[in-house]
Each structure stands twice: as structure tokens, then as C-alpha cells.
Coordinates of C-alpha atoms and ligand atoms in Angstrom, one line a residue:
Chain A
X1 CA 45.8 28.5 -21.0
X2 CA 44.2 31.8 -22.1
X3 CA 40.6 32.3 -22.9
X4 CA 39.8 31.6 -26.5
X5 CA 37.4 34.5 -26.7
X6 CA 39.3 37.4 -25.3
X7 CA 42.8 35.9 -25.4
X8 CA 43.5 38.1 -22.4
X9 CA 42.3 36.4 -19.2
X10 CA 43.1 32.9 -18.1
X11 CA 40.5 30.3 -19.1
X12 CA 38.7 29.0 -16.0
X13 CA 35.9 27.1 -17.7
X14 CA 36.5 24.1 -19.9
X15 CA 33.8 22.1 -21.6
X16 CA 32.8 20.2 -24.6
X17 CA 30.1 21.2 -27.0
X18 CA 28.7 19.2 -29.9
X19 CA 28.1 21.2 -33.0
X20 CA 26.7 19.3 -36.0
X21 CA 27.7 16.1 -34.5
X22 CA 31.2 17.1 -33.9
X23 CA 32.8 17.5 -30.5
X24 CA 34.4 20.9 -29.8
X25 CA 36.3 21.9 -26.8
X26 CA 35.9 25.3 -25.3
X27 CA 38.2 27.1 -22.8
X28 CA 37.0 30.5 -21.7
X29 CA 37.2 32.9 -18.8
X30 CA 34.4 33.7 -16.5
X31 CA 33.9 37.3 -17.7
X32 CA 33.5 36.2 -21.3
X33 CA 31.2 33.5 -20.2
X34 CA 29.0 35.9 -18.4
X35 CA 28.9 38.2 -21.4
X36 CA 28.2 35.4 -23.7
X37 CA 25.6 34.0 -21.4
X38 CA 25.0 30.7 -23.0
X39 CA 28.3 29.2 -22.1
X40 CA 28.6 28.5 -18.5
X41 CA 27.1 25.8 -16.4
X42 CA 26.4 27.0 -12.9
X43 CA 26.2 30.7 -13.6
X44 CA 22.8 32.4 -13.0
X45 CA 21.9 32.7 -16.5
X46 CA 22.7 29.2 -17.2
X47 CA 20.5 26.5 -15.9
X48 CA 20.5 22.8 -16.9
X49 CA 17.7 23.7 -19.2
X50 CA 19.8 26.3 -21.0
X51 CA 22.3 23.6 -21.4
X52 CA 19.8 21.4 -23.0
X53 CA 18.4 24.0 -25.4
X54 CA 21.6 25.9 -25.8
X55 CA 24.2 23.2 -26.3
X56 CA 22.0 20.5 -27.8
X57 CA 19.6 22.8 -29.5
X58 CA 16.8 20.9 -27.9
X59 CA 13.5 22.3 -27.1
X60 CA 12.8 22.2 -23.4
X61 CA 10.4 24.6 -21.8
X62 CA 12.0 26.8 -19.2
X63 CA 10.3 26.9 -15.9
X64 CA 7.3 29.1 -16.6
X65 CA 7.6 32.4 -14.7
X66 CA 3.8 32.5 -14.6
X67 CA 3.6 29.3 -12.6
X68 CA 5.6 30.6 -9.7
X69 CA 3.6 33.8 -9.6
X70 CA 0.3 31.9 -9.7
X71 CA 1.2 29.5 -7.0
X72 CA 1.9 32.4 -4.7
X73 CA -1.6 33.8 -5.2
X74 CA -3.6 30.7 -5.6
X75 CA -3.0 28.1 -2.9
X76 CA -6.6 27.0 -3.0
X77 CA -7.8 24.1 -5.2
X78 CA -10.2 25.3 -7.7
X79 CA -12.1 22.1 -7.8
X80 CA -12.6 21.2 -4.1
X81 CA -11.7 24.4 -2.3
X82 CA -8.9 22.8 -0.3
X83 CA -6.2 25.4 0.7
X84 CA -2.6 24.5 1.3
X85 CA -2.7 25.2 5.1
X86 CA -5.8 22.9 5.2
X87 CA -4.0 20.2 3.4
X88 CA -1.0 20.6 5.6
X89 CA -3.2 20.3 8.7
X90 CA -5.3 17.3 7.8
X91 CA -2.7 15.6 5.5
X92 CA -5.3 14.6 2.9
X93 CA -6.0 15.9 -0.6
X94 CA -9.5 16.9 -1.4
X95 CA -9.5 15.8 -5.0
X96 CA -7.2 14.9 -7.9
X97 CA -6.8 18.6 -8.8
X98 CA -5.2 19.3 -5.5
X99 CA -2.1 17.4 -6.8
X100 CA -1.8 20.1 -9.5
X101 CA -2.6 23.0 -7.2
X102 CA 0.0 22.1 -4.6
X103 CA 2.5 20.6 -7.1
X104 CA 5.4 22.9 -6.3
X105 CA 5.3 21.8 -2.7
X106 CA 4.7 18.1 -3.0
X107 CA 8.0 16.6 -4.0
X108 CA 9.7 17.3 -0.6
X109 CA 6.7 15.8 1.1
X110 CA 6.7 12.6 -1.1
X111 CA 10.4 12.3 -0.7
X112 CA 10.1 12.2 3.0
X113 CA 7.2 9.7 3.0
X114 CA 8.4 7.4 0.2
X115 CA 12.1 6.9 0.8
X116 CA 13.2 9.7 -1.5
X117 CA 10.9 8.8 -4.4
X118 CA 8.7 11.3 -6.1
X119 CA 7.6 9.5 -9.3
X120 CA 5.3 6.6 -9.9
X121 CA 6.9 3.6 -11.5
X122 CA 4.2 1.0 -11.1
X123 CA 1.0 0.0 -12.9
X124 CA -0.6 2.2 -15.5
X125 CA -4.3 1.9 -16.2
X126 CA -4.7 -0.1 -19.4
X127 CA -7.1 2.3 -21.0
X128 CA -4.6 5.1 -20.8
X129 CA -2.6 2.7 -22.6
X130 CA 0.6 2.8 -24.6
X131 CA 0.8 6.5 -25.2
X132 CA 1.3 7.0 -21.5
X133 CA 4.0 4.3 -21.3
X134 CA 5.7 6.0 -24.2
X135 CA 5.5 9.4 -22.6
X136 CA 6.8 8.0 -19.4
X137 CA 9.8 6.5 -21.2
X138 CA 10.4 9.9 -22.9
X139 CA 10.4 11.6 -19.5
X140 CA 12.9 9.0 -18.2
X141 CA 15.1 9.6 -21.3
X142 CA 14.9 13.4 -20.7
X143 CA 16.2 12.9 -17.2
X144 CA 19.0 10.7 -18.5
X145 CA 19.8 13.4 -21.1
X146 CA 20.2 16.0 -18.3
X147 CA 22.5 13.7 -16.4
X148 CA 24.6 13.0 -19.5
X149 CA 24.9 16.7 -20.1
X150 CA 25.8 17.4 -16.5
X151 CA 28.5 14.7 -16.9
X152 CA 29.6 16.3 -20.2
X153 CA 28.9 13.0 -22.0
X154 CA 27.7 14.9 -25.0
X155 CA 28.1 12.3 -27.7
X156 CA 25.8 9.9 -25.8
X157 CA 23.5 12.8 -25.0
X158 CA 23.1 13.5 -28.7
X159 CA 22.0 9.9 -29.2
X160 CA 19.5 10.1 -26.4
X161 CA 18.2 13.4 -27.8
X162 CA 17.6 11.8 -31.2
X163 CA 15.8 8.9 -29.6
X164 CA 13.5 11.3 -27.7
X165 CA 12.8 13.1 -31.0
X166 CA 11.8 10.1 -32.9
X167 CA 9.7 8.8 -30.0
X168 CA 8.0 12.2 -29.8
X169 CA 7.3 12.2 -33.5
X170 CA 5.8 8.7 -33.4
X171 CA 3.6 9.8 -30.5
X172 CA 2.4 12.9 -32.3
X173 CA 1.8 10.9 -35.5
X174 CA -0.5 8.7 -33.5
X175 CA -2.7 11.4 -32.0
Chain B
X1 CA -27.8 -21.6 17.5
X2 CA -25.2 -24.4 17.9
X3 CA -21.6 -23.3 18.0
X4 CA -20.9 -25.4 15.0
X5 CA -23.4 -23.7 12.9
X6 CA -22.6 -20.3 14.3
X7 CA -18.9 -20.9 13.4
X8 CA -19.6 -22.2 9.9
X9 CA -21.5 -18.9 9.3
X10 CA -19.1 -16.7 11.1
X11 CA -15.8 -17.8 9.7
X12 CA -15.2 -16.5 6.2
X13 CA -14.9 -19.4 3.7
X14 CA -11.5 -18.2 2.5
X15 CA -10.2 -18.7 6.1
X16 CA -11.1 -22.3 6.2
X17 CA -8.7 -23.2 3.4
X18 CA -5.1 -23.8 4.5
X19 CA -2.4 -21.8 2.7
X20 CA 1.3 -22.3 2.2
X21 CA 3.5 -21.8 5.3
X22 CA 0.4 -21.6 7.4
X23 CA 2.3 -22.7 10.5
X24 CA 3.6 -19.1 10.7
X25 CA 1.7 -17.0 8.1
X26 CA -1.9 -16.6 9.0
X27 CA -3.0 -14.6 6.0
X28 CA -1.8 -12.4 3.1
X29 CA -3.6 -9.2 2.0
X30 CA -3.4 -6.8 -0.9
X31 CA -5.3 -3.5 -0.8
X32 CA -5.5 -1.1 -3.7
X33 CA -6.7 2.4 -3.3
X34 CA -8.4 4.0 -6.3
X35 CA -10.4 7.1 -7.0
X36 CA -12.7 8.2 -9.8
X37 CA -11.6 11.0 -12.1
X38 CA -13.2 14.4 -11.5
X39 CA -15.1 13.5 -8.3
X40 CA -13.9 15.1 -5.1
X41 CA -12.6 12.5 -2.6
X42 CA -15.0 11.1 0.0
X43 CA -13.7 13.2 2.9
X44 CA -14.7 16.5 1.4
X45 CA -17.7 15.2 -0.7
X46 CA -21.2 16.3 0.3
X47 CA -23.9 13.7 0.5
X48 CA -24.9 14.1 -3.1
X49 CA -21.4 13.9 -4.4
X50 CA -20.7 10.8 -2.4
X51 CA -24.0 9.2 -3.6
X52 CA -23.0 9.9 -7.2
X53 CA -19.8 7.9 -6.8
X54 CA -21.5 5.2 -4.9
X55 CA -24.2 4.8 -7.5
X56 CA -21.8 4.8 -10.4
X57 CA -19.8 1.9 -8.8
X58 CA -22.9 0.0 -7.7
X59 CA -24.6 0.3 -11.0
X60 CA -21.6 -1.3 -12.7
X61 CA -20.5 -3.9 -10.2
X62 CA -23.3 -4.9 -7.8
X63 CA -24.4 -8.5 -8.6
X64 CA -21.9 -8.7 -11.4
X65 CA -19.6 -11.7 -11.6
X66 CA -15.8 -11.6 -11.9
X67 CA -14.1 -14.7 -13.2
X68 CA -13.8 -17.6 -10.7
X69 CA -14.6 -15.2 -7.9
X70 CA -18.3 -15.2 -8.8
X71 CA -20.9 -12.6 -7.9
X72 CA -20.2 -9.5 -5.9
X73 CA -22.9 -8.6 -3.4
X74 CA -23.4 -5.0 -2.4
X75 CA -24.2 -3.9 1.2
X76 CA -25.1 -0.4 2.1
X77 CA -23.1 0.3 5.2
X78 CA -25.6 3.0 6.5
X79 CA -28.3 0.3 6.5
X80 CA -26.4 -2.2 8.6
X81 CA -27.1 -2.6 12.3
X82 CA -24.2 -1.6 14.6
X83 CA -23.5 -5.2 15.5
X84 CA -23.4 -6.2 11.8
X85 CA -20.9 -3.5 11.1
X86 CA -18.8 -4.5 14.1
X87 CA -18.8 -8.1 12.8
X88 CA -17.6 -7.0 9.4
X89 CA -14.8 -5.0 11.0
X90 CA -13.8 -8.0 13.1
X91 CA -13.6 -10.1 10.0
X92 CA -11.4 -7.4 8.4
X93 CA -14.0 -6.9 5.6
X94 CA -14.5 -3.3 6.3
X95 CA -12.4 -0.7 8.1
X96 CA -13.3 0.6 11.5
X97 CA -13.4 4.0 9.8
X98 CA -16.1 2.9 7.4
X99 CA -18.2 1.5 10.2
X100 CA -18.0 4.6 12.3
X101 CA -18.7 7.1 9.6
X102 CA -20.6 5.4 6.8
X103 CA -21.6 8.4 4.7
X104 CA -23.0 7.0 1.5
X105 CA -20.6 4.2 1.8
X106 CA -20.9 0.5 0.9
X107 CA -19.1 -2.7 0.4
X108 CA -19.0 -5.2 -2.5
X109 CA -18.2 -8.7 -1.3
X110 CA -17.5 -12.0 -2.9
X111 CA -19.3 -15.0 -1.7
X112 CA -16.2 -16.5 0.0
X113 CA -15.4 -13.1 1.5
X114 CA -11.9 -13.2 0.1
X115 CA -12.7 -10.0 -1.8
X116 CA -14.2 -6.9 -0.3
X117 CA -14.4 -3.6 -2.1
X118 CA -15.1 -0.6 0.0
X119 CA -16.9 2.3 -1.6
X120 CA -16.4 5.8 -0.1
X121 CA -13.9 5.0 2.5
X122 CA -11.0 7.4 2.6
X123 CA -10.8 6.8 -1.2
X124 CA -13.7 6.1 -3.6
X125 CA -12.6 2.5 -4.1
X126 CA -10.6 0.2 -2.0
X127 CA -10.1 -3.3 -3.4
X128 CA -9.0 -5.8 -0.8
X129 CA -8.0 -9.4 -1.4
X130 CA -7.4 -11.8 1.4
X131 CA -5.7 -15.2 1.1
X132 CA -4.9 -17.9 3.7
X133 CA -1.2 -18.5 4.4
X134 CA 1.6 -16.9 2.5
X135 CA 0.1 -16.0 -0.9
X136 CA 1.1 -12.4 -1.6
X137 CA 1.7 -12.8 -5.3
X138 CA -1.6 -14.7 -5.7
X139 CA -3.4 -11.9 -3.9
X140 CA -1.7 -9.2 -6.1
X141 CA -2.7 -11.0 -9.3
X142 CA -6.3 -11.2 -8.2
X143 CA -6.4 -7.6 -6.9
X144 CA -4.8 -6.4 -10.1
X145 CA -7.3 -8.3 -12.2
X146 CA -10.2 -6.8 -10.3
X147 CA -8.6 -3.4 -10.8
X148 CA -8.4 -4.0 -14.5
X149 CA -12.1 -5.0 -14.5
X150 CA -13.1 -1.9 -12.7
X151 CA -11.0 0.2 -15.0
X152 CA -13.0 -1.0 -18.0
X153 CA -16.1 0.9 -16.8
X154 CA -14.8 3.8 -14.7
X155 CA -12.1 6.4 -15.2
X156 CA -9.5 6.5 -12.5
X157 CA -7.8 9.5 -11.1
X158 CA -4.3 8.9 -12.5
X159 CA -1.4 11.1 -13.2
X160 CA 1.8 10.1 -15.1
X161 CA 4.1 11.5 -12.5
X162 CA 2.3 10.5 -9.3
X163 CA 0.4 7.4 -10.5
X164 CA -2.9 6.6 -8.8
X165 CA -4.0 9.7 -7.0
X166 CA -5.2 9.0 -3.5
X167 CA -6.7 11.0 -0.7
X168 CA -3.7 10.5 1.6
X169 CA -0.2 11.2 0.4
X170 CA 1.0 8.0 2.0
X171 CA -0.9 5.9 -0.6
X172 CA -0.2 7.8 -3.8
X173 CA 1.6 6.0 -6.6
X174 CA 0.6 2.3 -6.6
X175 CA -2.1 2.9 -4.0
X176 CA -1.1 -0.5 -2.8
X177 CA -0.7 -1.8 0.7
X178 CA 0.5 -5.4 0.9
X179 CA 0.5 -7.1 4.2
X180 CA 1.2 -10.4 5.8
X181 CA -0.1 -11.5 9.2
X182 CA 2.4 -13.7 11.0
X183 CA 2.4 -15.7 14.2
X184 CA 5.8 -15.2 15.8
X185 CA 5.7 -16.6 19.3
X186 CA 9.3 -18.0 19.4
X187 CA 10.8 -14.7 18.2
X188 CA 9.0 -12.9 21.0
X189 CA 9.9 -15.5 23.7
X190 CA 13.6 -15.3 22.7
X191 CA 13.4 -11.5 22.7
X192 CA 14.5 -11.4 19.1
X193 CA 11.6 -9.3 17.9
X194 CA 13.0 -6.2 19.5
X195 CA 16.0 -6.3 17.3
X196 CA 14.2 -7.4 14.1
X197 CA 11.6 -4.7 14.1
X198 CA 13.9 -1.7 13.7
X199 CA 15.8 -3.6 11.0
X200 CA 12.7 -4.2 9.0
X201 CA 11.6 -0.6 9.4
X202 CA 14.9 0.5 7.8
X203 CA 13.9 -1.4 4.7
X204 CA 10.8 0.8 4.3
X205 CA 8.5 -1.9 5.7
X206 CA 6.4 -1.6 8.9
X207 CA 5.7 -4.2 11.5
X208 CA 2.9 -3.8 13.9
X209 CA 1.1 -5.9 16.4
X210 CA -2.5 -6.6 15.5
X211 CA -5.5 -5.6 17.6
X212 CA -3.2 -4.3 20.3
X213 CA -2.6 -0.5 20.6
X214 CA 1.0 0.4 20.8
X215 CA 3.9 -2.0 20.3
X216 CA 2.7 -5.0 22.2
X217 CA 1.3 -7.5 19.8
X218 CA -1.7 -9.5 21.1
X219 CA -1.2 -13.2 20.7
X220 CA 2.2 -12.7 19.2
X221 CA 0.5 -11.9 15.9
X222 CA 2.3 -9.3 13.8
X223 CA 1.4 -7.5 10.5
X224 CA 4.3 -6.8 8.1
X225 CA 3.5 -4.4 5.3
X226 CA 5.0 -1.9 2.9
X227 CA 5.2 1.7 3.8
X228 CA 6.3 3.2 0.4
X229 CA 3.9 3.4 -2.5
X230 CA 5.8 5.7 -4.8
X231 CA 8.9 4.9 -6.9
X232 CA 8.6 1.1 -6.9
X233 CA 6.4 -1.2 -8.9
X234 CA 3.8 -3.4 -7.3
X235 CA 5.8 -6.5 -8.1
X236 CA 9.0 -5.0 -6.6
X237 CA 7.1 -4.0 -3.4
X238 CA 5.6 -7.5 -3.1
X239 CA 9.0 -9.1 -3.8
X240 CA 10.7 -7.0 -1.1
X241 CA 8.1 -7.9 1.4
X242 CA 8.3 -11.5 0.3
X243 CA 12.0 -11.5 1.1
X244 CA 11.5 -10.2 4.6
X245 CA 8.6 -12.5 5.3
X246 CA 10.7 -15.6 4.1
X247 CA 13.5 -14.5 6.4
X248 CA 11.1 -14.1 9.4
X249 CA 9.6 -17.5 8.7
X250 CA 13.1 -19.0 8.8
X251 CA 14.1 -17.1 11.9
X252 CA 10.8 -18.1 13.7
X253 CA 11.3 -21.8 12.7
X254 CA 14.8 -21.9 13.9
X255 CA 13.9 -20.1 17.2
X256 CA 11.1 -22.7 17.7
X257 CA 13.5 -25.6 17.1
X258 CA 16.0 -24.1 19.4
X259 CA 13.4 -23.5 22.2
X260 CA 12.1 -27.0 21.7
X261 CA 15.6 -28.5 22.0
X262 CA 16.9 -26.4 24.9
X263 CA 13.7 -25.9 27.0
X264 CA 11.3 -28.6 26.0
X265 CA 9.8 -29.2 29.5
X266 CA 9.3 -25.5 30.1
X267 CA 7.7 -25.1 26.7
X268 CA 5.4 -28.2 27.3
X269 CA 4.5 -26.8 30.7
X270 CA 3.6 -23.4 29.2
X271 CA 1.6 -24.9 26.3
X272 CA -0.4 -27.3 28.6
X273 CA -1.1 -24.6 31.2
X274 CA -2.5 -22.4 28.5
X275 CA -4.6 -25.3 27.1
X276 CA -5.8 -25.8 30.6
X277 CA -6.9 -22.2 31.0
X278 CA -8.7 -22.3 27.6
X279 CA -10.5 -25.6 28.4
X280 CA -11.5 -24.7 31.9
X281 CA -11.8 -21.0 32.7
X282 CA -15.1 -19.5 33.4
X283 CA -14.0 -15.9 33.0
X284 CA -11.4 -14.8 30.5
X285 CA -10.3 -11.4 29.2
X286 CA -9.3 -10.9 25.6
X287 CA -5.7 -10.4 26.4
X288 CA -5.3 -13.6 28.3
X289 CA -7.3 -15.5 25.7
X290 CA -5.1 -14.4 22.8
X291 CA -1.9 -15.2 24.8
X292 CA -3.1 -18.7 25.6
X293 CA -4.3 -19.2 22.1
X294 CA -0.9 -18.3 20.8
X295 CA 0.7 -20.8 23.2
X296 CA -1.7 -23.6 22.2
X297 CA -1.1 -22.8 18.5
X298 CA 2.6 -23.1 19.0
X299 CA 2.0 -26.3 20.8
X300 CA 0.1 -27.7 17.9
X301 CA 2.8 -26.6 15.4
X302 CA 5.5 -28.3 17.6
X303 CA 3.3 -31.4 18.0
X304 CA 3.3 -30.9 21.8
X305 CA -0.5 -31.0 21.5
X306 CA -2.3 -33.3 19.0
X307 CA -5.8 -33.5 17.9
X308 CA -6.6 -29.8 17.8
X309 CA -6.9 -28.0 14.5
X310 CA -4.2 -25.4 13.7
X311 CA -7.0 -23.1 12.5
X312 CA -8.1 -22.6 16.1
X313 CA -6.0 -19.5 16.7
X314 CA -7.3 -17.7 13.6
X315 CA -10.9 -18.7 14.3
X316 CA -11.0 -17.9 18.0
X317 CA -9.1 -14.6 17.6
X318 CA -12.0 -13.5 15.5
X319 CA -14.8 -15.2 17.3
X320 CA -13.9 -13.8 20.7
X321 CA -14.0 -10.2 19.6
X322 CA -16.8 -8.2 21.1
X323 CA -19.0 -8.1 18.0
X324 CA -19.0 -11.9 17.5
X325 CA -19.5 -12.6 21.2
X326 CA -22.6 -10.4 21.1
X327 CA -23.9 -11.9 17.9
X328 CA -23.5 -15.4 19.4
X329 CA -25.2 -14.3 22.6
X330 CA -27.9 -12.7 20.5
X331 CA -27.8 -9.6 22.7
X332 CA -25.6 -6.7 23.8
X333 CA -23.1 -7.6 26.5
X334 CA -21.2 -5.6 29.1
X335 CA -17.5 -6.1 29.3
X336 CA -17.8 -8.4 32.3
X337 CA -20.5 -10.4 30.6
X338 CA -18.2 -10.7 27.5
X339 CA -15.4 -12.2 29.6
X340 CA -17.8 -14.9 30.8
X341 CA -19.2 -15.5 27.3
X342 CA -15.7 -15.6 25.9
X343 CA -14.7 -18.3 28.3
X344 CA -17.8 -20.3 27.5
X345 CA -17.3 -20.0 23.7
X346 CA -13.7 -21.1 24.0
X347 CA -14.6 -24.0 26.2
X348 CA -17.3 -25.1 23.8
X349 CA -14.9 -24.7 20.9
X350 CA -12.3 -26.9 22.6
X351 CA -15.0 -29.6 23.3
X352 CA -16.1 -29.5 19.7
X353 CA -12.5 -30.3 18.7
X354 CA -12.5 -33.3 21.1
X355 CA -15.8 -34.6 19.7
X356 CA -14.5 -34.4 16.2
X357 CA -11.4 -36.5 17.0
Ligands
LIG1 ZN1 37.8 35.7 -22.0
LIG2 ZN1 -8.8 19.7 -4.8

């Protein structure tokens, strides 16, 4: 099978894309995919986030380049003054803001301590209430969406996306 | 003071009730770690910051009543005498940590002492509920209710992703430690504990011997608790722990039955020797005392011994700790003096049991 873009090179990438609710199959070569950028899973320019926003036209913030730069400079908590080396040494946070300050480094630590888990799935303070529950559900659906896209289950992914949208609208309407 | 009166004051009222499966499970405990929003954690707090937290909690909850629990009384840990702190530690009402470094720390306690809430321990708030026997779910319900009650008046440090934010990364998420204290003499005698402990660890639960440093459990008493606090709900954690405890109960009961059937005379000999030591010795070290108490307790459970209350193990394990011995003696005691006092206290306690018969 030849690449449907250039019609010259053999197609090495095959995937499905949903456009206006219709499933379309694509077969392209690697070079065209690189040039087109938004086609290929697994290439540098194409993260799972691109898949989300590109294929499903869904808004998902890319990892903020500012965050990475900041975390290199600031490894000290602005509220309690704890530095990352200090935290690593005593194994205790100094305040709740430390969780944000050291965020990029925490998941591997939590995974090791908590049997591979990084996310809370227990009690939620009542006063923070239903919005939080809803937002938590949205986050879970987002994860599911990514999985579905990775598995190329785009029809189901579109449904999940719509559910996320309507939940988000409800949440914003309430604020 | 008579031993009877001393005991009635020393033993927490909650301990005097008998709980389910109390032939094997001594007590169930739930602890919730919580912190206030926008206050640095106790470990890095200066005196003033720690005092602010302490005051805020005290102002809302000291002398307040919660449901059937009743009034919570506040104690300033800094103000307690060393012996009083020690006694609270031995009753498991405050942690050794809090007793050693009581920087603006306090404890709120219910009248029956089944609830103790530590302020400015490793976290701002540590809610602890103790129940006799195997009552983990009951303890969780109560602890969670108190947690809700606290949350009405203070803002917790909470994050959608990580849950309750705690000082130590091992507590983050639910902030919950659920633990069950179990008396497992037959599993130790039949060498089964060595094989069971690693299996339990693989399930993300921890087994440790209590009071004893290292792996050797004093008096064959073990504490089984959850290790993970992230990724599972409180109910699931308690349910997992419950499953393991039920299995341990069953294994212990069948090991006891087996021992009784195959080595009845040896078992009777062991139990009666230990009873003899407890009733007659004039000097006894803590290690020997807990070993003999474990034997006697097993003897009571197997009806080898009659007329002695089953609660004797729980009681004497607490009463023969250094803090209580010194409180009973009314003066500080050297280790040698403690061994003598311990023997005396145990003898008196055994006699009391006979008189009550
Ligand atoms: Zn091509
Ligand atoms: Zn901090």
C-alpha cells in the first residue's frame, strides 16, 4: 500500500481519525507524517496530547515549557523554605505548598511507597464538596480518553470527550 | 492506693469492654492524619506558628461534645509531668514522639479514652479511635465522623490529586493508618508466623511485634496495619486489612486446636508453669512477664485455666510498663526496683482475681 499523501513511498503508518463524527482511515509514510507533523503517534512532534487536541480537536494544555524551566531554578518551597535536597534528606514536607514545589519529582516517590499509586481515591472533605468530586471524575475520564486514543478506539473516545465537555460546562455554570 | 482502685483509674474505660473475636484480637485502631491549610507543618513551625495552630484547634474543640462520645478534654503536653506523659504513651493515647518533643502540642481526649486527638505531632491533627476486639469498621466510622466534625470549623490541607496532605509522604492520600493488635501464640509456637509475615507484606500490609524492637514480638502480640495510603479508599483499605485479619484469626484458632489435640499435656505444663511464675515470682523482667502472660492468656482461651479474666493480658501488659509501675509506686524506680515492683503488682493482680472468684 502506498502513502495516500505522496503516492510514492510505502505507507508505514496506519490509523483512524474521526472527522465530524465519521471514521476515516489513514495510511501514510513516515516522511509525509513528519512533514505534516500532526499525524504520527510516537514521533517527536506528536505526543499523546497532540493526539487529543489534533485528532479530537480537544483542548488540553500541553506541558507548560515554563514549568520545567522554573522547577530547575526554584527547588525551594516559597512558603516554608524547604529545599528539595532537604526534603530528600529528612523525608518530610514542610508545608502543603511543598507538594506543588516538588510536584515533578513526587510521582516516582509515591509510586514506590504506595504500591504504584500516585493519586488519591479516598475521602474528600465535605466542604470542598461536589465540585471536587466532579472535577475528579473529569480527570478520570480524561485518562480514559487518552487510553482510548492510544488504543485507537476513536468512536468511544468521541463519546467520552462529549461527556467531559458537558460535565465541564455544568461545572463552569455552577461557579 | 489499693491495686483495685489504681487499676480502675489506670485502665482506659474502653479497654474494659469486650469486643468481637477478643480471644485473638486485642484492639482495633484507626488513625487519621490531617493538617490545616496554609500553616507550615509542626516540624518546621516556630513556636508562634505552632501555637497558632494549637490555639485554633483548642478554641473550637476543647470542652466541646461530639455525639455519643461526649466531651473532649484538652491537655497541654508541655505542662504534663514526665511520668504523666509516660503513662499516656503506655496507654497508647499519645505517641512517644509527642511526649519527647512537646513543642506547643496537646491532646484532646474523650472521657472513655477511646478517642485521642493529638495536636502538633508530626501533623497538625491526628485523630485516633481505639476499640476493643475486632471492630475496624466501627473505628473507621467514628474516626471519619470526628473528621467531618473538625472539617466544619477548620480548613484542611487537601489536594485533588494527592488527597490529605501530610508531613510524611508515607501518609499522604487518606492519611489513614488502620491497625489491629492480635495475640497469636499458637502461630508463633508452630513456627507459622515466619511464613505468614512475608505473605502479608506482599499484600501491602505490615506486621510488627509490639513493644519489642526488631522482629521478635513480646508476648506474641502483633500489630497488623496498612502501609499504603494512596490510591485506595478508606473502606477498601479497611476491607483488605479485615480479610487478612480474619484469615489470621482462623489460622490461629486452628493452630490452637491442633496444639491442644496433639500436645495437650505439654501445653498444660507450659501454661501452668507460667501461671506459677506470675503468681509466685519476686523479681520479674518485662520480657519474661509478657511471655508468661501470653501463655496464661492462651490457657484461659483454651480453658486450661479457669477463673481468671481474659482481660488480664491486656491489663498487665499496660500496667507493668515502667511508667505505670512508677506511678503505682508513687516514686521513680531503677530498673532493678521495677523488676521487683512488677513481680509484686502481678502477684497482687492474680490474688485479686482469686478473691473475686
Ligand atoms: Zn508519503
Ligand atoms: Zn513548603
